[in-house]
Amino acid sequence: MVSIPSFTGDADPFAGGDPYADYRTAGFPFAHHADLADRRLGAGVIAANDEFFAERENMLKPGAAEFDPEHFGHKGKIMDGWETRRRRGVSAAQPHPTDEDHDWALVRLGAPGVVRGIVIDTAHFRGNYPQAVSVEAVAVSGSPSPEDLLADDVKWTVLVPRTAIGGHAANGFAVDVEQRFTHLRVNQHPDGGIARLRVYGEVAPDPAWLGVLGTFDLAALENGGRVEDASDRFYSPATNTIQPGRSRKMDDGWETRRRRDKGNDWIRYQLVEQAEIRAVEIDTAYLKGNSAGWAAVSLRDGDAGEWAEILPRTRLQPDTNHRFVLGAPAVGTQVRVDIYPDGGISRLRVFGSLTEEGANRLAARHQELGG
C-alpha cells in the first residue's frame, strides 16, 4: 500500500505574495481515476446544515480555489469553498461544542461508482479549517431528496473515519471499500471550511439502464468507460475526451506537447464491457492550430487480444466533429486512438451495444458491488 502524506495543524497566516507558496500537497496514488464528484458528470451538493460564510456548492467547482485577501462581505471574509459559522456550546458554563457536534454536507455523485480515494482540500483555510473530517457513503436508487437520505433507515458506510487534517493543504485518503455508492455525507468536526472536494473512483453503471438504451456510447465516462493510459498528458488530461457533452473551450479536451521525433501520441480506453461497435466520433472542437493531423482507431477483445484497426489513419480537420460508420460491426473491450504526429482531440465517442457476454459480466459485477 502506498503511503499517503498527512497534514495537520494550522498554516501560517497569509503574509502576501503567492497564496499557494506555502500550500501543502502531495501526489496521490488514486488521482488517475475519474472524479465522480465532477459537476460535468452531474454531481451536486444537495444540502448542508450550515453555509453561513461560504456556499456548499463551491466544493465542486473545477480548478484550484482562489483567494482575494481584500474580498469581504456583510458576513465577513468571502472564501472560495464551503464554510460554516463557529460552533458554540449551550451556555456560559459550557461554551465549547461537544465532541459529537459537527457540520455536514450531502453530495450526489455525478455517476454511481466505486470510490478509490478522496481529497478534502482546505486551500486558504489557514486557521478556520475543520479540526477533523469524516466521510460516509450510501447507495440509494432514483433521485432521493435530502430528507430521504437523512431518514433513520438509511445505512451509511464509513469511507473515511474521523481524522485530523491540516489547514491550507490537500488532505488525501485512500478508500478500500468494494461497493457501489451514489451519495456521500461529508462531515467537518466541529466546524470550519473546505475549499474543494474530489472523489476519485470508477463509474459503476446500472446494467438495466444501459440495456434499455440498447445502442449508446460505450467509452463515455458516465456509462462506465475509462481511460487506461495515454502517451502524454502535458496540457490536459486524457479523461476529458470521455466527459459528457461537447468541449466548450480548448483545455476541455486532450492536448499533448509538441513532438520533436518521428513518433505519435495515443490514448487507450477500456469500454464499459465487451460490445459490438458500429460507429465512432472524433471531435476536435476548439482545437484549431493544435488539433491532431490524422487519427486511427484500433480495437481488441481482452488484454491478451490482438489489436485490429477499425478506422484507418484518417485526416482530421480543426474544430470539427468527425463521424465514421464502420463497414462491419466489430467486437471488443478496449479501444486505442492513435493521433499523428501530436496535438489533440476534444472528445471520442464509440457507439454500439453490449454483447450477451458483456451484458452478463456487467450484471454480475453490479451484483457484487451491492447493486
PDB file of C-alpha atoms in Angstrom, residues 35-45 60 107-113 181-184 199 203-204 221-223 243-244:
ATOM      1  CA  ASP A  35     -13.557  12.475 -10.268  1.00  0.00           C
ATOM      2  CA  LEU A  36     -17.011  11.081  -9.505  1.00  0.00           C
ATOM      3  CA  ALA A  37     -17.940  14.429  -7.939  1.00  0.00           C
ATOM      4  CA  ASP A  38     -17.300  16.351 -11.161  1.00  0.00           C
ATOM      5  CA  ARG A  39     -20.084  18.810 -11.977  1.00  0.00           C
ATOM      6  CA  ARG A  40     -19.767  17.845 -15.654  1.00  0.00           C
ATOM      7  CA  LEU A  41     -20.994  14.368 -14.723  1.00  0.00           C
ATOM      8  CA  GLY A  42     -23.955  15.839 -12.849  1.00  0.00           C
ATOM      9  CA  ALA A  43     -22.603  15.890  -9.296  1.00  0.00           C
ATOM     10  CA  GLY A  44     -24.038  18.351  -6.807  1.00  0.00           C
ATOM     11  CA  VAL A  45     -24.004  19.351  -3.151  1.00  0.00           C
ATOM     12  CA  LEU A  60     -17.265  21.020  -6.501  1.00  0.00           C
ATOM     13  CA  VAL A 107     -23.055  15.221  -2.069  1.00  0.00           C
ATOM     14  CA  ARG A 108     -24.693  13.470  -5.026  1.00  0.00           C
ATOM     15  CA  LEU A 109     -22.042  11.778  -7.139  1.00  0.00           C
ATOM     16  CA  GLY A 110     -22.203  12.598 -10.831  1.00  0.00           C
ATOM     17  CA  ALA A 111     -22.168   8.897 -11.630  1.00  0.00           C
ATOM     18  CA  PRO A 112     -22.549   5.964  -9.224  1.00  0.00           C
ATOM     19  CA  GLY A 113     -19.259   4.223  -8.655  1.00  0.00           C
ATOM     20  CA  PHE A 181     -22.208   4.343  -3.986  1.00  0.00           C
ATOM     21  CA  THR A 182     -24.428   7.185  -5.182  1.00  0.00           C
ATOM     22  CA  HIS A 183     -24.119   9.789  -2.379  1.00  0.00           C
ATOM     23  CA  LEU A 184     -21.608  10.973   0.219  1.00  0.00           C
ATOM     24  CA  VAL A 199     -13.889  11.890  -5.150  1.00  0.00           C
ATOM     25  CA  VAL A 203     -18.011   4.519 -12.570  1.00  0.00           C
ATOM     26  CA  ALA A 204     -20.285   1.523 -11.994  1.00  0.00           C
ATOM     27  CA  LEU A 221     -17.305   8.091 -18.506  1.00  0.00           C
ATOM     28  CA  GLU A 222     -20.917   8.272 -17.325  1.00  0.00           C
ATOM     29  CA  ASN A 223     -21.603   4.854 -18.890  1.00  0.00           C
ATOM     30  CA  GLN A 243     -16.633  13.624 -20.422  1.00  0.00           C
ATOM     31  CA  PRO A 244     -20.309  14.404 -21.140  1.00  0.00           C
TER      32      PRO A 244
END
